[in-house]
Amino acid sequence: IALALAEALLACGRRAESQASFERACSVLEHEGDPLALARAHFRRGTWHYSLVCAPHEVRAAFAGGLEILDAAGIGTRSERDPARAALAWAEAVGGDPERAATLLDEVEGAGAPVDELTAIELGRARATTLARQGRFAESFDPGVAAAEAAERAGWPELAYGCWLNAA
């Protein structure tokens, strides 16, 4: 309940209250001793900051924190980690270190494992932005278009719009 409340409060622009509710949720999850649920809570919070509001530094903190929890517990499958690393790569690409973003993208893409549609979108968005931040604008076009097309296939027109805009 505290996690859902944190999301709703953020959607209403009440960031401090959202943070307090998120911390309450984390406290409960830590007490229950379920590191996977705690990591998933961080990942969920990260998605709020690139869907409800655009705050790459919050996305970076949330996904990095969730991955650290998985690492510390020695748990987490590729299906948990790849979307988180793709989102973290996007955050690094738009508001952090583009070289770190490229490394994260290479890790996810280099494994050759199939990814779900949303992860494919994030990989394309992050790759396009990383290339643009590196001054490789012509190379950024194809991954941007691929992300836009994937967003359209997934039924996310608002995400597709942003991808098309960035590609343009």
N, CA and C of each residue as an Amber inpcrd file, in Angstrom:
protein
   504
   0.8360000  -1.1920000   0.0000000   0.0000000   0.0000000   0.0000000
   0.8760000   1.2490000   0.0000000   1.9330000   1.2280000   0.7860000
   2.8170000   2.3950000   0.8490000   3.4980000   2.6350000  -0.4910000
   3.8150000   1.5760000  -1.2090000   4.4500000   1.7250000  -2.5180000
   3.4620000   2.3250000  -3.5280000   2.2420000   1.8400000  -3.5380000
   1.2220000   2.3960000  -4.4280000   0.9370000   3.8500000  -4.0690000
   0.9130000   4.1510000  -2.7810000   0.6890000   5.5300000  -2.3510000
   1.8380000   6.4270000  -2.8130000   3.0580000   5.9290000  -2.7210000
   4.2160000   6.7070000  -3.1710000   4.0900000   7.0550000  -4.6500000
   3.6410000   6.1110000  -5.4500000   3.4570000   6.3670000  -6.8810000
   2.3750000   7.4240000  -7.1130000   1.2610000   7.2750000  -6.4160000
   0.1590000   8.2300000  -6.5810000   0.5820000   9.6320000  -6.1390000
   1.3080000   9.7180000  -5.0470000   1.7640000  11.0240000  -4.5690000
   2.7140000  11.6770000  -5.5640000   3.5910000  10.8870000  -6.1650000
   4.4960000  11.4470000  -7.1630000   3.7080000  11.9570000  -8.3700000
   2.7010000  11.1980000  -8.7790000   1.8710000  11.6160000  -9.9100000
   1.1580000  12.9350000  -9.6250000   0.9030000  13.2040000  -8.3540000
   0.2530000  14.4620000  -7.9510000   1.2640000  15.5810000  -7.7130000
   2.5400000  15.2920000  -7.9160000   3.5660000  16.3110000  -7.7340000
   4.0130000  16.4950000  -6.2950000   3.6690000  15.5750000  -5.4470000
   4.0150000  15.6740000  -4.0200000   5.2440000  14.7980000  -3.7440000
   6.3860000  15.2720000  -4.2140000   7.6260000  14.4790000  -4.2010000
   8.0910000  14.0960000  -2.7980000   8.0910000  15.0290000  -1.8660000
   8.5770000  14.7260000  -0.5140000   7.7050000  13.6650000   0.1490000
   6.4010000  13.7840000  -0.0180000   5.5020000  12.7900000   0.5660000
   5.6640000  11.4410000  -0.1280000   5.8880000  11.4830000  -1.4320000
   6.1340000  10.2610000  -2.1810000   7.3810000   9.5560000  -1.6530000
   8.4330000  10.3190000  -1.4610000   9.6760000   9.7460000  -0.9460000
   9.4690000   9.1200000   0.4320000   8.7290000   9.8060000   1.2900000
   8.4770000   9.2820000   2.6370000   7.6820000   7.9710000   2.5650000
   6.6970000   7.9070000   1.6960000   5.9100000   6.6890000   1.5590000
   6.7530000   5.5620000   0.9690000   7.6200000   5.9030000   0.0150000
   8.5090000   4.8900000  -0.5530000   9.4440000   4.3370000   0.5270000
   9.9740000   5.2120000   1.3580000  10.8530000   4.7590000   2.4420000
  10.1090000   3.8560000   3.4240000   8.8330000   4.1550000   3.7090000
   8.0290000   3.2760000   4.5630000   7.8810000   1.9010000   3.9140000
   7.6080000   1.8870000   2.6120000   7.4700000   0.6170000   1.9000000
   8.7650000  -0.1850000   1.9820000   9.8760000   0.4830000   1.7710000
  11.1800000  -0.2050000   1.8370000  11.4520000  -0.7470000   3.2290000
  11.0650000   0.0020000   4.2410000  11.2510000  -0.4550000   5.6150000
  10.4880000  -1.7470000   5.8690000   9.2670000  -1.8160000   5.3830000
   8.4580000  -3.0230000   5.5270000   9.1150000  -4.1840000   4.7770000
   9.5400000  -3.9410000   3.5460000  10.1570000  -4.9960000   2.7470000
  11.4760000  -5.4700000   3.3520000  12.2530000  -4.5590000   3.8950000
  13.4940000  -4.9530000   4.5690000  13.1940000  -5.8090000   5.7900000
  12.1720000  -5.4320000   6.5400000  11.7730000  -6.1920000   7.7320000
  11.3140000  -7.6000000   7.3570000  10.6330000  -7.7050000   6.2070000
  10.1690000  -9.0180000   5.7510000  11.3170000  -9.8770000   5.2390000
  12.4670000  -9.2590000   4.9460000  13.6400000 -10.0190000   4.5230000
  13.5470000 -10.5830000   3.1260000  12.8880000  -9.8630000   2.2290000
  12.7360000 -10.3290000   0.8530000  13.4910000  -9.3740000  -0.0760000
  14.7870000  -9.6460000  -0.3450000  15.5690000  -8.7180000  -1.1560000
  15.0500000  -8.5770000  -2.5920000  14.4510000  -9.6250000  -3.1470000
  13.9190000  -9.5170000  -4.5010000  12.7500000  -8.5230000  -4.5310000
  11.8610000  -8.6020000  -3.5540000  10.7380000  -7.6550000  -3.4830000
  11.2530000  -6.2350000  -3.2700000  12.2950000  -6.0940000  -2.4780000
  12.8710000  -4.7730000  -2.2370000  13.5070000  -4.2110000  -3.5170000
  14.2370000  -5.0450000  -4.2400000  14.8330000  -4.6070000  -5.5100000
  13.7420000  -4.2220000  -6.4990000  12.6890000  -5.0220000  -6.5600000
  11.5780000  -4.7090000  -7.4690000  10.9020000  -3.3930000  -7.1040000
  10.8390000  -3.0870000  -5.8270000  10.2740000  -1.7980000  -5.3900000
  11.1350000  -0.6490000  -5.9180000  12.4500000  -0.8030000  -5.8490000
  13.3550000   0.2260000  -6.3870000  13.1690000   0.3660000  -7.8970000
  13.0520000  -0.7640000  -8.5890000  12.8460000  -0.7160000 -10.0380000
  11.5230000  -0.0230000 -10.3690000  10.5000000  -0.3500000  -9.5980000
   9.1970000   0.2930000  -9.8200000   9.3060000   1.8030000  -9.6290000
  10.0040000   2.2130000  -8.5820000  10.2010000   3.6430000  -8.3410000
  10.9510000   4.2870000  -9.5040000  11.9320000   3.5780000 -10.0300000
  12.6830000   4.0950000 -11.1640000  11.8020000   4.3500000 -12.3710000
  10.8530000   3.4500000 -12.6240000   9.9780000   3.6510000 -13.7780000
   9.0950000   4.8820000 -13.6070000   8.7310000   5.2260000 -12.3890000
   7.9200000   6.4280000 -12.1680000   8.6730000   7.6610000 -12.6300000
   9.9870000   7.6250000 -12.4910000  10.7960000   8.8130000 -12.7770000
  11.2000000   8.9280000 -14.2400000  10.7880000   7.9830000 -15.0640000
  10.9130000   8.2220000 -16.4960000   9.5800000   8.0280000 -17.2010000
   8.5200000   7.9100000 -16.4140000   7.1890000   7.8800000 -17.0200000
   6.3210000   8.9980000 -16.4480000   6.1620000   9.0450000 -15.1340000
   5.3440000  10.1020000 -14.5200000   6.0440000  11.4520000 -14.5710000
   7.3160000  11.4510000 -14.2670000   8.1410000  12.6630000 -14.3100000
   9.4540000  12.2950000 -14.9800000  10.1550000  13.2620000 -15.4950000
  11.4430000  12.9770000 -16.1230000  12.5450000  13.4390000 -15.1800000
  13.1160000  12.4970000 -14.4770000  14.1790000  12.7900000 -13.5250000
  15.2520000  11.7110000 -13.6470000  16.1390000  11.8530000 -14.6400000
  17.1480000  10.8140000 -14.8780000  17.9930000  10.4790000 -13.6470000
  18.2970000  11.4780000 -12.8160000  19.0990000  11.1820000 -11.6240000
  18.3470000  10.2560000 -10.6680000  17.0230000  10.3750000 -10.6020000
  16.2250000   9.4840000  -9.7660000  16.1390000   8.0920000 -10.3900000
  16.0310000   8.0450000 -11.7120000  16.0230000   6.7560000 -12.4120000
  17.3360000   6.0330000 -12.1290000  18.4380000   6.7690000 -12.2660000
  19.7580000   6.1800000 -12.0320000  19.8680000   5.6490000 -10.6050000
  19.4590000   6.4340000  -9.6340000  19.5560000   6.0160000  -8.2310000
  18.6860000   4.7950000  -7.9520000  17.4640000   4.7930000  -8.4840000
  16.5460000   3.6940000  -8.2030000  17.0220000   2.3790000  -8.8190000
  17.3850000   2.4140000 -10.1030000  17.7990000   1.1730000 -10.7510000
  19.1610000   0.6960000 -10.2630000  20.0740000   1.6210000 -10.0110000
  21.3730000   1.2200000  -9.4470000  21.1730000   0.6110000  -8.0640000
  20.3040000   1.2240000  -7.2640000  20.0270000   0.6930000  -5.9300000
  19.4160000  -0.6920000  -5.9790000  18.4750000  -0.8960000  -6.8840000
  17.8620000  -2.2140000  -7.0180000  18.8580000  -3.2750000  -7.4580000
  19.7200000  -2.9150000  -8.4110000  20.7510000  -3.8630000  -8.8560000
  21.7440000  -4.1660000  -7.7410000  22.0810000  -3.1700000  -6.9250000
  22.9730000  -3.4100000  -5.7850000  22.3440000  -4.3830000  -4.7900000
  21.0440000  -4.2660000  -4.5860000  20.3500000  -5.1900000  -3.6820000
  20.4300000  -6.6150000  -4.2240000  20.1800000  -6.7680000  -5.5230000
  20.2870000  -8.0930000  -6.1320000  21.6970000  -8.6420000  -6.0160000
  22.6950000  -7.7940000  -6.2810000  24.0890000  -8.2240000  -6.1980000
  24.4510000  -8.6630000  -4.7830000  24.0460000  -7.8710000  -3.7980000
  24.3760000  -8.1850000  -2.4010000  23.7510000  -9.5000000  -1.9570000
  22.5590000  -9.7990000  -2.4690000  21.8740000 -11.0300000  -2.0970000
  22.2630000 -12.2010000  -2.9960000  22.9830000 -11.9120000  -4.0680000
  23.3730000 -12.9700000  -5.0000000  22.1860000 -13.5750000  -5.7250000
  21.2040000 -12.7480000  -6.0310000  19.9930000 -13.2370000  -6.6880000
  19.6940000 -12.3890000  -7.9240000  18.6630000 -12.7940000  -8.6410000
  18.2070000 -12.0090000  -9.7860000  18.5370000 -12.6870000 -11.0920000
  17.5120000 -12.8820000 -11.8860000  17.6790000 -13.5030000 -13.1920000
  17.9370000 -12.4230000 -14.2370000  18.2670000 -12.8730000 -15.4300000
  18.4380000 -11.9250000 -16.5420000  17.1510000 -11.1430000 -16.7780000
  16.0030000 -11.8060000 -16.5980000  14.7330000 -11.1140000 -16.8290000
  14.5060000 -10.0160000 -15.7990000  15.1530000 -10.0970000 -14.6490000
  15.1010000  -9.0240000 -13.6590000  16.1540000  -7.9650000 -13.9610000
  17.3460000  -8.4370000 -14.2960000  18.4900000  -7.5380000 -14.4410000
  18.5340000  -6.7640000 -15.7600000  18.1980000  -7.4140000 -16.8760000
  18.3240000  -6.7430000 -18.1770000  17.4530000  -5.4940000 -18.3000000
  16.1720000  -5.5580000 -17.9410000  15.3780000  -4.3170000 -18.0120000
  15.9210000  -3.2280000 -17.0830000  16.4160000  -3.6330000 -15.9290000
  16.9720000  -2.6560000 -14.9910000  18.2500000  -2.0330000 -15.5500000
  19.1000000  -2.8450000 -16.1480000  20.3270000  -2.3000000 -16.7400000
  20.0260000  -1.4260000 -17.9520000  18.9900000  -1.7760000 -18.7150000
  18.6030000  -0.9440000 -19.8580000  18.0950000   0.4130000 -19.3710000
  17.2820000   0.4190000 -18.3270000  16.7770000   1.6820000 -17.7730000
  17.9190000   2.4980000 -17.1700000  18.8360000   1.8320000 -16.5020000
  19.9960000   2.5200000 -15.9490000  20.8500000   3.1050000 -17.0690000
  20.9850000   2.3800000 -18.1610000  21.7340000   2.8950000 -19.3150000
  21.0700000   4.1500000 -19.8650000  19.7280000   4.1490000 -19.9380000
  19.0140000   5.3450000 -20.4060000  19.3200000   6.5270000 -19.4840000
  19.2630000   6.2950000 -18.1760000  19.5270000   7.3790000 -17.2230000
  20.9480000   7.9030000 -17.3620000  21.8900000   7.0100000 -17.5460000
  23.2800000   7.4380000 -17.7390000  23.4080000   8.1980000 -19.0570000
  22.6980000   7.7310000 -20.0800000  22.7960000   8.3740000 -21.3900000
  22.2680000   9.8000000 -21.3630000  21.1410000  10.0180000 -20.6960000
  20.5400000  11.3560000 -20.7380000  21.0580000  12.2850000 -19.6590000
  21.5210000  11.7480000 -18.5490000  21.9080000  12.6440000 -17.4720000
  23.1330000  12.2270000 -16.6980000  23.9270000  11.3560000 -17.2660000
  25.0900000  10.8820000 -16.5310000  26.2780000  10.6900000 -17.4380000
  26.8320000   9.5150000 -17.3920000  28.0520000   9.1820000 -18.1030000
  27.7260000   8.3430000 -19.3430000  27.8570000   8.9060000 -20.5390000
  27.5210000   8.1460000 -21.7380000  28.4220000   6.9220000 -21.9450000
  29.6400000   6.9640000 -21.4280000  30.5150000   5.7930000 -21.5480000
  30.0020000   4.6540000 -20.6720000  29.5120000   4.9790000 -19.4850000
  28.9090000   3.9680000 -18.6050000  27.6470000   3.4090000 -19.2700000
  26.8800000   4.2900000 -19.9080000  25.6840000   3.8460000 -20.6190000
  26.0600000   2.8390000 -21.7060000  27.0990000   3.1450000 -22.4800000
  27.5320000   2.2420000 -23.5520000  27.9490000   0.8850000 -22.9900000
  28.6310000   0.8950000 -21.8570000  29.0490000  -0.3600000 -21.2240000
  27.8460000  -1.1890000 -20.8070000  26.8740000  -0.5500000 -20.1730000
  25.6650000  -1.2640000 -19.7580000  24.9230000  -1.8390000 -20.9560000
  24.8140000  -1.0450000 -22.0110000  24.1390000  -1.5180000 -23.2230000
  24.8650000  -2.7090000 -23.8220000  26.1800000  -2.6350000 -23.8730000
  26.9710000  -3.7430000 -24.4120000  26.7730000  -5.0090000 -23.5870000
  26.6590000  -4.8610000 -22.2610000  26.4480000  -6.0200000 -21.3910000
  25.1170000  -6.7050000 -21.7060000  24.0660000  -5.9010000 -21.8450000
  22.7450000  -6.4760000 -22.1030000  22.6760000  -7.0420000 -23.5210000
  23.0940000  -6.2520000 -24.5000000  23.0080000  -6.6860000 -25.8950000
  23.9940000  -7.8010000 -26.2030000  25.1400000  -7.7910000 -25.5550000
  26.1720000  -8.7860000 -25.8220000  25.8130000 -10.1780000 -25.3550000
  24.8900000 -10.2820000 -24.4180000  24.5000000 -11.5930000 -23.9140000
  23.6850000 -12.3640000 -24.9420000  23.0800000 -11.6330000 -25.8900000
  22.3320000 -12.2900000 -26.9490000  21.0200000 -12.9020000 -26.5090000
  20.6370000 -12.6920000 -25.2600000  19.3730000 -13.2540000 -24.7820000
  18.2150000 -12.4210000 -25.3180000  17.0940000 -13.0570000 -25.6180000
  15.9390000 -12.2900000 -26.0750000  15.4550000 -11.3520000 -24.9660000
  14.9730000 -10.1990000 -25.3730000  14.4530000  -9.2320000 -24.4040000
  12.9990000  -8.9350000 -24.7410000  12.2570000  -8.5150000 -23.7440000
  10.8660000  -8.1590000 -23.9830000  10.7990000  -6.8260000 -24.7200000
   9.6040000  -6.4840000 -25.1830000   9.4260000  -5.2890000 -26.0170000
   9.8360000  -4.0120000 -25.2910000   9.4470000  -3.8750000 -24.0120000
   9.7950000  -2.6590000 -23.2800000  11.3070000  -2.5340000 -23.1070000
  11.9810000  -3.6390000 -22.8510000  13.4400000  -3.5990000 -22.7380000
  14.0640000  -3.2390000 -24.0760000  13.5090000  -3.7580000 -25.1670000
  14.0150000  -3.4010000 -26.5020000  13.8730000  -1.9020000 -26.7490000
  12.7570000  -1.3450000 -26.3140000  12.5510000   0.1020000 -26.4520000
  13.6070000   0.8540000 -25.6630000  13.8070000   0.4510000 -24.4360000
  14.7870000   1.1310000 -23.5810000  16.1970000   1.0110000 -24.1390000
  16.5270000  -0.1530000 -24.6640000  17.8550000  -0.3310000 -25.2620000
  18.0400000   0.6160000 -26.4430000  17.0240000   0.7090000 -27.2960000
  17.1110000   1.6060000 -28.4550000  17.2070000   3.0640000 -28.0480000
  16.3630000   3.4650000 -27.0890000  16.3970000   4.8670000 -26.6150000
  17.7540000   5.1910000 -26.0100000  18.2330000   4.2830000 -25.1810000
  19.5100000   4.5270000 -24.5100000  20.6690000   4.5390000 -25.5110000
  20.6560000   3.6160000 -26.4680000  21.7380000   3.5610000 -27.4670000
  21.7280000   4.8290000 -28.3150000  20.5470000   5.2640000 -28.7550000
  20.4510000   6.4800000 -29.5710000  20.9590000   7.6870000 -28.8020000
  20.5600000   7.8110000 -27.5580000  20.9860000   8.9580000 -26.7540000
  22.4750000   8.8950000 -26.4520000  22.9750000   7.7080000 -26.1690000
  24.4060000   7.5460000 -25.9050000  25.2280000   7.9800000 -27.1160000
  24.8320000   7.5190000 -28.2860000  25.5540000   7.8940000 -29.5020000
  25.4970000   9.4020000 -29.7430000  24.3350000   9.9980000 -29.5370000
  24.2110000  11.4510000 -29.7050000  25.0900000  12.1910000 -28.7140000
  25.1140000  11.7260000 -27.4540000  25.9550000  12.3770000 -26.4440000
  27.4350000  12.2520000 -26.7810000  27.7840000  11.2130000 -27.5360000
  29.1690000  11.0170000 -27.9600000  29.4630000  11.7630000 -29.2530000
  28.4820000  12.5260000 -29.7380000  28.6640000  13.2830000 -30.9720000
  28.5230000  12.4490000 -32.2280000  27.9790000  11.2540000 -32.1180000
  27.8230000  10.3360000 -33.2440000  26.3660000  10.3650000 -33.7200000
  25.9440000  11.5430000 -34.1800000  24.5350000  11.7780000 -34.4760000
  23.9930000  10.8840000 -35.5840000  24.7260000  10.7230000 -36.6660000
  24.2400000   9.8970000 -37.7720000  24.0120000   8.4550000 -37.3140000
  24.8820000   7.9560000 -36.4400000  24.7440000   6.5880000 -35.9410000
  23.5720000   6.4470000 -34.9690000  23.1380000   7.5460000 -34.3930000
  22.0540000   7.4720000 -33.4000000  20.6810000   7.2850000 -34.0380000
  20.5830000   7.5410000 -35.3280000  19.2910000   7.4910000 -35.9950000
  18.6660000   6.0950000 -35.9680000  19.3950000   5.0760000 -36.4020000
  18.8250000   3.7290000 -36.4980000  18.3130000   3.1870000 -35.1630000
  19.0890000   3.2800000 -34.0700000  18.5280000   2.7840000 -32.8060000
  17.3300000   3.6060000 -32.3330000  17.3090000   4.8970000 -32.6460000
  16.1630000   5.7230000 -32.2830000  14.9090000   5.3120000 -33.0300000
  15.0570000   5.0540000 -34.3170000  13.9300000   4.5920000 -35.1260000
  13.4730000   3.2160000 -34.6520000  14.4130000   2.3330000 -34.3510000
  14.0530000   0.9960000 -33.8640000  13.2650000   1.0900000 -32.5580000
  13.6640000   1.9980000 -31.6830000  12.9380000   2.1870000 -30.4200000
  11.5310000   2.7090000 -30.6880000  11.4070000   3.6670000 -31.6010000
  10.0890000   4.2230000 -31.9340000   9.1750000   3.1490000 -32.5090000
   9.7040000   2.3450000 -33.4100000   8.9030000   1.2810000 -34.0140000
   8.5070000   0.2350000 -32.9780000   9.4240000  -0.0960000 -32.0710000
   9.1060000  -1.0560000 -31.0080000   8.0280000  -0.4960000 -30.0900000
   8.0970000   0.7950000 -29.7930000   7.0780000   1.4230000 -28.9500000
   5.7140000   1.3990000 -29.6300000   5.6960000   1.6190000 -30.9360000
   4.4280000   1.5400000 -31.6690000   3.8640000   0.1230000 -31.6160000
   4.7220000  -0.8790000 -31.8410000   4.2720000  -2.2820000 -31.7870000
   3.7240000  -2.6320000 -30.4050000   4.3420000  -2.0560000 -29.3740000
   3.9280000  -2.3540000 -27.9990000   2.6810000  -1.5850000 -27.5770000
   2.2160000  -0.6710000 -28.4310000   1.0300000   0.0960000 -28.0910000
   1.2970000   1.2470000 -27.1420000   2.4970000   1.8320000 -27.2180000
   2.8930000   2.9530000 -26.3690000   3.0900000   4.1860000 -27.2570000
   2.0310000   4.7950000 -27.7490000   2.1960000   5.9170000 -28.6780000
   2.9320000   7.1080000 -28.0650000   2.7420000   7.3610000 -26.7790000
   3.4450000   8.4880000 -26.1530000   4.9530000   8.2350000 -26.0900000
   5.3370000   7.0100000 -25.8820000   6.7510000   6.6530000 -25.8740000
   7.2950000   6.6850000 -27.3020000   6.5040000   6.2020000 -28.2440000
   6.9160000   6.2460000 -29.6520000   7.1350000   7.6840000 -30.1020000
   6.2470000   8.5790000 -29.6920000   6.3660000   9.9860000 -30.0610000
   7.7120000  10.5520000 -29.6040000   8.0700000  10.3030000 -28.3590000
   9.3500000  10.7840000 -27.8410000  10.5310000  10.1900000 -28.5930000
  10.4240000   8.9190000 -28.9430000  11.5030000   8.2640000 -29.6880000
  11.6330000   8.8750000 -31.0870000  10.4810000   9.0920000 -31.7530000
  10.5200000   9.7090000 -33.0760000  11.0900000  11.1170000 -32.9850000
  10.6820000  11.8530000 -31.9860000  11.1620000  13.2230000 -31.8050000
  12.6720000  13.2440000 -31.6180000  13.1690000  12.3580000 -30.7660000
  14.6200000  12.3000000 -30.5300000  15.3710000  11.8630000 -31.7860000
  14.8000000  10.9090000 -32.5190000  15.4610000  10.4540000 -33.7450000
  15.5410000  11.5910000 -34.7700000  14.4720000  12.3800000 -34.8280000
  14.4660000  13.5090000 -35.7630000  15.5050000  14.5350000 -35.3660000
